[in-house]
XYZ file of C-alpha atoms in Angstrom:
704
model
C 236.373 99.769 205.837
C 232.944 100.582 204.781
C 232.205 100.910 201.308
C 231.240 104.816 199.718
C 227.646 105.620 200.177
C 225.700 107.626 197.391
C 224.086 109.943 198.188
C 221.419 111.582 196.145
C 222.222 114.410 193.416
C 220.926 118.235 193.849
C 218.899 118.565 190.786
C 216.391 120.308 191.710
C 219.433 122.520 193.329
C 220.886 124.177 190.185
C 218.069 126.441 189.460
C 218.703 129.886 190.325
C 216.664 131.429 193.439
C 215.139 129.777 196.125
C 212.203 127.873 195.224
C 210.943 126.350 198.198
C 211.342 128.372 200.996
C 210.092 126.479 203.864
C 210.340 121.855 202.965
C 207.554 121.031 205.462
C 209.201 117.285 204.809
C 209.873 116.638 209.014
C 213.021 116.369 210.576
C 214.579 114.504 213.964
C 212.140 114.548 216.048
C 208.821 115.831 214.441
C 206.035 114.228 212.601
C 205.969 113.864 209.405
C 204.179 116.794 207.470
C 202.667 118.188 204.045
C 205.160 119.441 201.364
C 204.944 122.238 199.861
C 205.502 122.014 195.718
C 207.363 124.523 193.369
C 204.779 126.468 192.818
C 204.367 127.417 196.538
C 206.134 130.109 198.818
C 208.950 132.185 197.138
C 211.200 133.617 198.755
C 211.005 136.584 196.417
C 207.162 136.980 196.387
C 205.738 139.829 198.159
C 204.462 139.680 201.664
C 205.869 136.395 202.304
C 206.044 136.200 205.987
C 202.489 138.330 206.589
C 200.763 135.208 204.724
C 202.367 132.179 206.373
C 199.895 130.816 208.794
C 201.497 129.137 212.013
C 201.502 125.190 210.052
C 203.580 126.564 207.176
C 206.139 128.679 210.051
C 206.834 125.278 211.735
C 208.408 123.627 208.813
C 210.940 126.263 208.912
C 214.564 124.413 207.983
C 217.440 125.703 208.320
C 219.043 126.248 203.924
C 216.544 127.848 202.207
C 216.362 129.826 205.088
C 219.733 130.746 204.505
C 219.384 132.461 201.480
C 216.852 135.482 202.408
C 217.624 138.821 202.748
C 218.545 140.374 205.838
C 215.296 142.027 205.936
C 213.544 138.780 204.985
C 215.176 136.983 207.737
C 214.334 139.310 210.354
C 210.343 139.143 209.385
C 210.038 136.133 209.586
C 211.643 135.428 213.284
C 209.386 138.661 214.053
C 206.499 136.037 212.379
C 207.042 133.150 214.699
C 206.671 135.177 217.410
C 204.050 137.088 216.832
C 202.003 133.152 215.795
C 204.615 132.372 218.678
C 204.989 129.610 216.636
C 207.171 125.832 218.340
C 210.003 125.118 217.223
C 212.386 122.483 218.239
C 215.654 122.709 219.449
C 217.410 122.162 216.334
C 215.447 124.883 213.997
C 216.043 127.247 216.554
C 219.615 126.719 216.989
C 220.493 127.441 213.716
C 218.067 130.208 213.090
C 220.161 131.449 216.198
C 223.142 131.734 213.948
C 222.099 132.797 211.032
C 219.947 136.146 213.005
C 223.599 136.232 214.768
C 225.169 136.397 210.677
C 222.996 138.832 210.285
C 223.230 141.455 213.269
C 220.108 140.651 214.140
C 220.719 140.218 218.441
C 219.607 144.205 219.272
C 215.755 142.568 218.189
C 215.677 140.776 220.824
C 212.214 141.969 222.030
C 210.361 141.965 218.548
C 211.856 137.557 218.586
C 210.556 134.401 219.989
C 211.622 134.040 224.043
C 212.970 130.257 222.909
C 215.531 131.620 220.285
C 217.078 133.106 223.088
C 218.210 130.695 224.367
C 220.628 129.929 221.891
C 221.496 133.423 221.167
C 225.622 133.966 220.786
C 225.976 135.711 224.232
C 228.971 137.553 223.614
C 226.630 139.558 221.391
C 224.539 140.971 224.042
C 224.797 144.549 224.648
C 225.116 146.051 228.936
C 222.400 148.007 228.366
C 220.243 144.799 227.300
C 221.602 142.505 230.224
C 217.830 142.347 232.177
C 215.733 142.978 229.353
C 217.233 139.828 227.172
C 216.979 138.342 230.636
C 213.857 138.837 231.367
C 212.838 137.637 227.937
C 214.282 134.713 227.790
C 212.925 133.535 231.316
C 209.853 132.889 229.613
C 211.979 130.097 226.806
C 211.757 126.227 227.519
C 215.552 125.514 229.144
C 215.005 121.877 228.298
C 215.602 122.656 224.412
C 219.094 122.862 225.290
C 220.028 119.163 226.473
C 222.267 118.863 223.925
C 224.416 122.225 224.379
C 225.451 121.435 228.187
C 228.038 125.131 227.969
C 225.128 127.420 226.450
C 223.100 126.415 229.208
C 224.941 126.584 232.523
C 226.781 130.134 230.787
C 222.573 130.956 230.146
C 222.308 130.608 233.803
C 225.369 131.371 235.606
C 227.922 133.306 233.307
C 224.413 135.486 232.521
C 221.493 135.483 234.026
C 222.860 135.752 237.636
C 225.631 137.277 236.757
C 223.710 140.459 235.447
C 221.335 140.515 238.409
C 224.443 140.356 241.382
C 227.559 140.540 239.902
C 230.245 137.929 240.995
C 228.304 137.019 244.600
C 229.693 133.334 245.664
C 225.901 132.485 246.753
C 223.912 135.588 246.158
C 220.368 135.969 247.846
C 218.064 136.388 244.821
C 215.501 139.475 245.948
C 212.037 138.906 244.691
C 212.616 141.430 241.690
C 215.371 139.541 240.515
C 213.221 136.360 241.039
C 210.673 137.813 238.669
C 213.439 138.714 236.072
C 214.644 134.892 236.152
C 211.416 133.407 235.774
C 212.002 129.068 234.721
C 215.763 129.535 234.791
C 215.757 129.700 237.992
C 214.808 125.611 237.832
C 218.793 125.170 236.865
C 220.122 126.699 239.947
C 221.672 124.222 243.047
C 219.540 123.683 245.928
C 221.393 126.462 248.095
C 220.641 129.302 245.949
C 217.240 128.573 245.830
C 217.419 127.907 249.872
C 219.042 131.484 250.005
C 216.324 133.115 247.643
C 213.309 135.377 248.349
C 210.249 132.961 249.947
C 209.113 134.194 246.449
C 210.867 131.801 244.687
C 207.998 129.490 245.180
C 206.568 131.490 241.429
C 209.724 130.599 239.890
C 210.208 126.294 241.154
C 206.907 126.100 239.702
C 207.386 126.225 236.030
C 209.798 123.570 236.243
C 209.116 120.224 234.557
C 210.518 118.658 237.617
C 213.185 118.704 240.676
C 216.154 116.871 241.624
C 216.163 115.358 244.559
C 218.420 118.107 246.609
C 216.055 120.432 244.700
C 213.336 118.800 246.349
C 215.137 118.648 249.850
C 215.254 122.532 249.157
C 211.802 123.334 248.719
C 210.969 121.140 251.512
C 213.639 123.346 253.935
C 211.642 126.455 252.718
C 208.467 125.317 252.652
C 209.050 123.681 257.173
C 210.584 127.315 257.581
C 206.731 128.994 257.566
C 208.368 131.967 255.328
C 206.683 131.328 251.973
C 203.105 133.328 251.822
C 201.436 129.368 253.183
C 203.087 130.563 256.845
C 203.865 127.716 258.674
C 202.310 124.195 257.952
C 199.791 123.950 260.297
C 198.107 127.113 259.182
C 197.772 126.303 255.504
C 194.599 126.116 253.636
C 193.192 124.508 250.553
C 193.182 127.501 248.774
C 197.419 128.085 249.396
C 197.829 124.023 248.793
C 195.964 124.283 245.447
C 198.020 127.339 244.529
C 201.468 125.548 244.887
C 200.397 123.470 241.689
C 202.978 119.959 240.729
C 205.062 121.770 243.602
C 202.850 120.789 246.179
C 203.371 116.693 244.800
C 206.830 117.230 246.687
C 205.457 118.117 249.725
C 207.686 115.446 252.323
C 205.773 113.139 254.505
C 207.164 114.830 257.749
C 205.003 118.387 256.961
C 201.814 116.422 255.620
C 201.736 115.103 259.601
C 201.762 118.937 260.802
C 198.550 119.885 258.661
C 195.578 119.452 259.421
C 193.386 117.109 258.751
C 190.307 118.735 257.200
C 192.751 120.730 254.442
C 194.901 117.864 254.353
C 191.874 115.445 252.983
C 190.197 118.550 251.284
C 193.637 118.631 249.024
C 193.517 114.973 248.634
C 190.245 115.094 247.155
C 190.832 118.020 244.871
C 194.277 115.574 243.713
C 192.179 112.548 242.705
C 189.976 114.149 240.693
C 192.435 116.279 239.212
C 193.960 112.858 237.820
C 190.401 111.460 237.191
C 190.152 114.172 234.584
C 193.632 114.480 233.352
C 195.257 117.678 234.482
C 197.732 115.620 236.680
C 199.352 112.617 235.647
C 198.967 109.531 237.309
C 202.238 109.061 237.665
C 202.813 112.486 239.939
C 199.040 112.176 241.853
C 200.599 108.119 242.502
C 203.635 110.310 244.097
C 201.783 113.138 246.284
C 199.633 109.618 247.111
C 202.306 107.905 248.488
C 203.832 110.476 250.117
C 200.251 111.475 251.656
C 199.867 108.291 253.421
C 202.927 107.789 254.285
C 201.982 110.458 256.926
C 199.350 108.973 258.270
C 201.145 106.299 261.093
C 196.955 105.904 262.455
C 193.936 105.725 260.714
C 192.102 108.876 260.094
C 188.770 109.910 262.676
C 186.184 109.425 259.784
C 188.094 106.510 258.486
C 184.748 103.647 258.902
C 185.803 99.746 260.521
C 184.966 97.954 257.120
C 184.173 94.071 256.427
C 185.013 92.087 253.276
C 182.706 92.610 250.441
C 181.769 96.712 251.910
C 183.345 98.048 248.196
C 180.916 99.047 246.210
C 180.956 100.823 242.802
C 179.733 103.987 244.809
C 182.903 103.233 246.959
C 184.860 103.900 244.690
C 183.278 106.853 243.368
C 184.567 108.762 247.230
C 187.892 110.722 245.890
C 189.111 109.433 249.123
C 188.741 106.246 248.744
C 192.427 105.368 248.969
C 192.940 107.203 252.396
C 189.670 105.413 253.998
C 190.828 101.687 252.415
C 194.639 101.056 252.567
C 195.738 97.940 250.009
C 195.354 94.623 252.418
C 191.803 96.346 252.929
C 191.664 96.735 249.165
C 192.324 92.966 248.530
C 190.127 92.081 251.105
C 187.234 93.832 250.427
C 187.240 94.083 247.044
C 185.167 91.376 245.020
C 185.734 90.557 241.836
C 182.217 91.402 240.826
C 182.765 95.156 241.706
C 186.474 94.614 239.723
C 185.017 93.478 236.607
C 182.807 96.269 236.034
C 183.936 99.436 237.625
C 187.905 98.268 237.077
C 187.884 101.772 234.797
C 186.024 103.759 238.179
C 188.883 102.106 240.022
C 192.442 102.960 238.102
C 191.098 106.154 237.735
C 192.155 106.229 241.010
C 195.873 107.241 241.357
C 196.885 104.145 243.328
C 200.233 103.354 244.957
C 202.548 100.749 243.657
C 201.025 98.215 246.203
C 197.482 98.859 245.654
C 198.285 97.996 241.080
C 199.994 94.550 242.709
C 196.575 94.099 244.472
C 194.729 95.122 241.206
C 196.640 93.101 238.520
C 196.993 89.718 240.635
C 192.807 90.111 241.538
C 192.152 90.581 237.395
C 194.527 87.326 236.908
C 192.106 85.495 238.997
C 190.000 86.689 237.355
C 190.680 86.728 233.269
C 192.924 82.699 233.948
C 193.544 82.470 230.384
C 194.851 86.768 229.819
C 192.867 90.047 229.488
C 190.558 90.326 226.413
C 191.432 93.152 224.578
C 188.178 95.617 225.489
C 190.071 95.839 228.990
C 193.454 96.255 227.798
C 192.869 99.943 227.014
C 191.755 100.206 230.970
C 195.174 99.012 232.526
C 197.583 101.050 230.551
C 198.672 102.336 234.182
C 199.072 98.654 235.124
C 201.544 97.413 232.144
C 204.696 98.343 233.489
C 203.953 95.298 235.595
C 203.664 92.742 233.152
C 206.034 90.168 232.321
C 206.592 89.255 228.643
C 205.574 85.767 229.333
C 201.937 87.718 230.126
C 201.890 89.737 227.535
C 201.705 86.832 225.150
C 198.562 85.793 226.896
C 196.931 88.645 225.049
C 194.899 88.709 222.244
C 195.382 91.980 220.484
C 194.286 92.795 217.519
C 193.201 96.566 217.097
C 195.746 99.279 216.195
C 194.164 101.219 218.550
C 194.856 98.734 221.153
C 198.893 98.941 220.327
C 198.791 102.968 220.220
C 197.015 103.024 224.185
C 199.345 99.989 225.516
C 202.363 101.971 223.585
C 201.405 105.758 224.370
C 204.043 107.704 226.717
C 204.177 106.944 230.274
C 202.602 103.450 229.515
C 204.274 100.365 228.514
C 207.988 100.022 229.209
C 210.409 100.522 226.681
C 211.547 96.706 226.582
C 208.154 95.655 226.734
C 207.346 97.292 223.441
C 208.580 94.270 220.968
C 205.904 91.818 223.381
C 203.140 93.736 222.482
C 203.910 94.117 218.711
C 204.527 90.998 218.769
C 201.184 89.815 219.664
C 199.044 92.422 216.772
C 201.591 91.020 214.621
C 200.366 87.382 215.104
C 197.163 88.378 214.407
C 198.184 89.803 210.718
C 198.652 93.134 211.858
C 201.479 95.553 209.924
C 203.413 98.299 211.623
C 201.904 101.238 209.229
C 203.445 104.686 208.886
C 200.027 105.750 210.784
C 201.556 103.433 213.700
C 204.882 104.639 213.146
C 203.644 108.361 214.162
C 200.921 107.982 216.680
C 203.532 104.698 218.753
C 207.141 107.403 217.615
C 210.752 106.469 217.604
C 211.613 105.068 220.748
C 208.893 102.063 220.139
C 210.701 102.392 217.235
C 213.859 102.108 218.799
C 212.908 98.798 220.756
C 211.384 96.902 218.160
C 213.045 93.869 217.245
C 215.494 94.024 214.115
C 212.808 90.953 212.425
C 209.832 93.734 213.254
C 211.897 96.350 211.939
C 212.605 93.898 209.012
C 208.918 93.556 208.146
C 208.176 97.538 207.977
C 207.590 98.358 204.171
C 209.673 101.494 203.467
C 206.678 103.631 201.749
C 205.420 102.801 205.383
C 208.487 104.849 206.827
C 208.477 107.235 204.488
C 204.989 108.145 205.875
C 206.229 108.712 208.901
C 208.907 110.954 207.871
C 211.774 111.294 210.365
C 211.630 109.617 213.967
C 213.215 111.242 217.497
C 215.468 107.877 217.132
C 217.649 109.383 219.876
C 217.009 106.367 222.731
C 217.808 104.124 220.468
C 220.416 101.345 221.736
C 223.264 100.360 218.646
C 221.941 97.367 217.544
C 218.796 98.550 216.366
C 219.880 101.850 215.113
C 222.698 99.652 212.809
C 219.467 97.371 211.110
C 217.403 101.367 210.914
C 220.303 103.206 209.363
C 220.205 100.007 206.386
C 215.791 99.871 206.167
C 216.518 103.929 206.265
C 218.580 103.868 203.558
C 216.128 101.441 201.152
C 213.489 104.537 201.996
C 215.128 107.308 201.468
C 217.361 107.299 198.907
C 215.492 107.996 196.241
C 215.221 111.349 197.699
C 216.039 114.128 194.799
C 217.968 116.249 196.775
C 220.741 116.092 199.229
C 218.800 118.128 201.492
C 215.678 116.178 201.365
C 217.829 112.929 201.630
C 219.520 114.708 204.901
C 216.241 115.885 206.388
C 214.684 112.245 206.277
C 218.086 110.347 207.287
C 219.660 112.574 209.944
C 217.867 110.469 212.472
C 219.156 107.016 211.506
C 222.766 108.949 211.193
C 223.531 108.491 214.756
C 225.076 106.049 216.941
C 224.423 105.430 220.116
C 222.099 107.923 222.232
C 223.509 111.111 222.394
C 226.544 109.989 221.843
C 227.954 109.279 225.495
C 229.844 105.866 226.137
C 230.964 105.022 229.731
C 234.807 105.852 229.649
C 237.204 103.404 228.109
C 233.886 101.079 226.220
C 234.619 100.403 223.328
C 231.677 101.600 220.561
C 230.245 99.707 217.821
C 230.285 100.265 214.186
C 226.936 102.013 213.412
C 225.050 104.761 211.811
C 226.644 106.759 209.522
C 230.027 105.900 207.458
C 232.717 108.833 207.627
C 232.200 108.999 203.643
C 228.579 109.874 204.104
C 229.663 112.059 206.422
C 232.295 113.452 203.722
C 229.261 113.744 201.335
C 227.060 115.611 203.129
C 229.842 118.073 204.499
C 230.278 118.699 200.459
C 226.257 119.364 200.079
C 225.831 122.227 202.371
C 223.535 120.728 204.828
C 224.507 122.543 207.812
C 223.898 119.481 210.470
C 222.617 120.552 213.676
C 224.388 119.984 216.793
C 222.101 117.835 218.228
C 222.460 115.332 214.979
C 225.964 116.138 215.229
C 226.247 115.278 218.882
C 224.727 111.620 218.347
C 227.167 110.581 215.593
C 229.311 107.352 215.558
C 232.729 109.543 217.741
C 234.639 106.686 215.813
C 233.517 107.842 212.744
C 234.107 111.239 213.772
C 237.719 110.874 214.532
C 237.940 110.309 211.278
C 237.277 113.865 209.856
C 239.560 116.536 210.105
C 238.394 120.518 211.369
C 237.810 121.117 207.429
C 235.232 118.177 207.273
C 233.256 119.573 210.386
C 233.658 122.692 209.943
C 231.616 122.478 206.616
C 229.327 120.115 207.795
C 227.953 122.032 210.804
C 227.740 124.788 208.022
C 226.188 127.635 209.974
C 225.846 126.499 212.721
C 229.442 125.818 213.488
C 229.075 128.097 216.152
C 227.625 125.375 218.550
C 230.841 123.498 219.187
C 231.396 126.326 221.476
C 228.094 125.624 223.193
C 228.441 122.085 223.122
C 231.923 121.738 224.026
C 231.001 119.741 227.320
C 229.112 117.017 225.662
C 230.823 114.120 225.362
C 230.884 113.791 221.494
C 232.171 116.992 221.021
C 235.031 116.562 223.542
C 235.682 113.064 221.713
C 236.517 115.032 218.746
C 238.231 118.139 220.393
C 240.941 115.588 221.967
C 241.762 113.825 218.680
C 242.672 117.403 217.285
C 246.268 118.566 217.826
C 247.047 121.651 219.953
C 247.884 123.694 216.319
C 243.906 123.195 215.196
C 242.231 123.541 218.393
C 243.910 127.420 218.196
C 242.955 127.945 215.258
C 238.865 126.817 216.357
C 239.461 129.123 219.415
C 238.795 126.248 221.774
C 240.552 123.356 223.603
C 239.738 119.901 224.304
C 238.893 120.775 228.035
C 235.078 121.768 228.356
C 234.944 125.227 230.473
C 233.976 124.045 233.658
C 231.570 121.050 234.766
C 229.606 118.989 232.799
C 225.780 121.009 232.466
C 222.621 120.431 233.899
C 222.031 118.498 230.735
C 225.028 115.573 231.858
C 223.849 115.755 235.636
C 224.514 118.966 237.406
C 222.891 122.347 238.538
C 224.303 124.596 239.378
C 227.416 127.440 238.841
C 230.447 126.287 237.297
C 232.722 126.624 239.458
C 232.430 127.794 243.794
C 232.596 130.940 242.491
C 229.830 132.813 240.064
C 231.781 133.782 237.110
C 231.858 137.539 236.209
C 230.421 139.368 233.614
C 232.724 142.003 231.998
C 230.058 144.554 231.163
C 231.478 147.064 228.598
C 230.092 150.623 227.819
C 228.025 150.506 223.919
C 228.287 153.690 223.184
C 228.935 154.254 219.725
C 228.109 151.231 218.690
C 226.627 150.453 214.930
C 222.971 149.876 214.977
C 221.379 147.010 213.863
C 221.890 147.809 210.299
C 225.532 146.421 210.859
C 227.035 144.050 212.043
C 227.884 144.460 216.155
C 231.770 144.369 216.565
C 233.658 142.075 217.618
C 236.186 143.713 220.138
C 235.796 145.939 222.700
C 231.867 146.719 222.405
C 230.149 143.185 224.268
C 230.194 141.662 227.519
C 230.587 138.154 227.571
C 231.144 135.398 230.787
C 233.901 134.807 231.940
C 235.557 131.387 230.952
C 233.119 130.938 227.755
C 234.891 132.448 224.678
C 232.976 134.950 222.278
C 231.965 133.276 219.112
C 234.393 135.486 216.925
C 236.956 133.197 218.838
C 235.425 129.990 218.123
C 235.442 130.062 214.121
C 237.581 129.500 211.812
C 238.699 133.060 210.533
C 237.281 132.201 207.550
C 234.066 132.252 207.770
C 234.290 135.824 209.755
C 233.609 137.174 206.312
C 230.214 135.853 205.665
C 229.147 139.808 206.591
C 230.269 142.685 205.086
C 229.040 146.381 206.328
C 225.251 146.216 204.998
C 224.815 142.634 204.000
C 224.364 139.390 204.533
C 226.293 136.840 202.607
C 225.084 133.338 202.942
C 225.093 130.277 201.413
C 224.341 130.145 197.384
C 222.045 127.432 195.690
C 224.834 127.486 192.862
C 227.437 126.846 195.411
C 225.419 124.584 197.329
C 225.303 122.796 193.689
C 228.671 122.783 192.903
C 230.269 121.667 195.877
C 227.832 118.547 195.891
C 229.098 118.063 191.914
C 232.390 118.620 192.572
C 235.010 115.933 192.939
C 234.337 113.852 196.554
C 237.124 112.675 196.753
C 239.575 115.145 195.797
C 239.795 116.665 199.737
C 239.267 119.894 197.854
C 235.475 119.803 198.741
C 233.698 123.188 198.851
C 231.667 124.419 201.551
C 229.047 126.937 199.587
C 229.973 129.505 202.021
C 231.171 132.995 200.069
C 233.590 135.422 200.893
C 232.541 138.770 200.795
C 233.236 139.653 197.144
C 230.783 136.523 196.449
C 233.932 133.788 196.281
C 233.359 130.283 197.385
C 235.426 129.558 200.350
C 236.554 126.301 200.345
C 238.253 124.977 203.457
C 239.043 121.793 203.396
C 243.243 122.003 203.729
C 243.391 125.654 205.065
C 242.793 125.447 208.384
């Protein structure tokens, strides 16, 4: 049994009212931000939101915001939309829950599109269906990666069902597609193939396509019914209008494109890659596909002999068309490569050509690449072994940042790169940790992690450790306790510690795989539950599943606080599903849930498409006579909900439904937070800090 963990007490929370509205200490995946002084933004101040700028609003935190009266919470949400403040998933999820509790969802046209993705979908009215979809479609669906059921329900249970009803395989019209926007990115290949050809406009907004979606895209393009026409009639302007979609075009289609058009587009892709408008990886994918379509040399290809590649040749945007990788090896002189390395690597080289360049550099620098050259080979770093990296000389923090930037070194190369830096008296500073991010911290060796001074970890703030292997998280948890254990309040402690509380990445484990101990022990989770920190669902799903098995419904309800409704939205997540299965049927009934996820695993777990072979129909109910925004919407008879997705009111314990009293939004009080934290943590009678309509604390533990 792990020893009990002592968490900082809440001295600052005992004062009356809200001292800090926005705490800019960073959360799970954001960099450290400036912390406001106690004399900063006060919830009782006039014109609070009118003066708050984007930087301050980006530090939105759930617990302080839960103290706001309904009108100030509404002002906050509208201010976030007006300034287009970028918020993370944990912030949006909490804010959506607060808005739902205060009956603010009907004002969705004034709210940030990303916020709509997290709303309680059962509270949307029939008359608002299309307007809601139009607004929500402007958001980033990838933010729902930890809420698979919410993602499926949004796309299939709400968006598609609202537009086409219960049609099994709908043919989405141009007007439907205009409303759906980027939500089309979560649809399966058959739905894309059956849609109006103008679906290309929607697909352009997708961050990536699945293999099946790529096949559907190429089939659509080959049919010739899109605005581009058949491949033989494609123009340079038409291809450029495709944007990133052009990188998915198959060699078979490129072979049908007129040579002049194809070469013109090739030149434009290389130009975009050189100036950073297109990533090396996407550009290389296109180049490989395009060159594969050229089964014989193009008419303009010169006959070359050794030594023909010059500095001027490397400036040509069609260089890779005129020289294949074998000719690159025989025609590129070492002297030209040494002086023009940067120019050459600005081309999106196919993998075979990258190996050629690496081999030539080894001939030029047999003792290892000099440091000034290391900053130029970022596209080649992934090819180097740990032994080869061991030959490098890395003395500058700037070099480390260049090599460990996203999409440069592989994760398992992190330790080798950092080791060369540490050997030259380098130190892992807070600035360096911020620059390279939590993912790189995950791949440092335990010995390297131990060299980090606690002060540097405090300067870096909370980092994203979602991809950490368990062995690193165990070390990082102990290091973080050392760095953040002196935090003044439970809320401040949680903000910084939450990335270190979890277990394996995302809490997902292969079936029957033993889960090693790590992350926060159950004692600490119980203490946090008493502190009313309202843990976000991203952090909850990263907790060690073995530790979660020891938490009862009261513990989890108190731990999640305002975010408890997210259990319904994330019920297919392995961590949530495993915890639900540990409960008996009676307890599950009280939660309004069962242990089985509603439909197949959602997009976050590898599938895209409807939750069943038949679309789940919406039950749209007339809403005449519903109360206005001044009161909470009714929970029966007046709402529409996707079939198969229970309303939030059914998913919550009945005692939590007392949060609202007609016309008044009653949330957690500061005094109740302090009371719950200072009370006996071992008696089993901890408070959640939630109030009933009379202002009395709701003690949930032992009542469920």
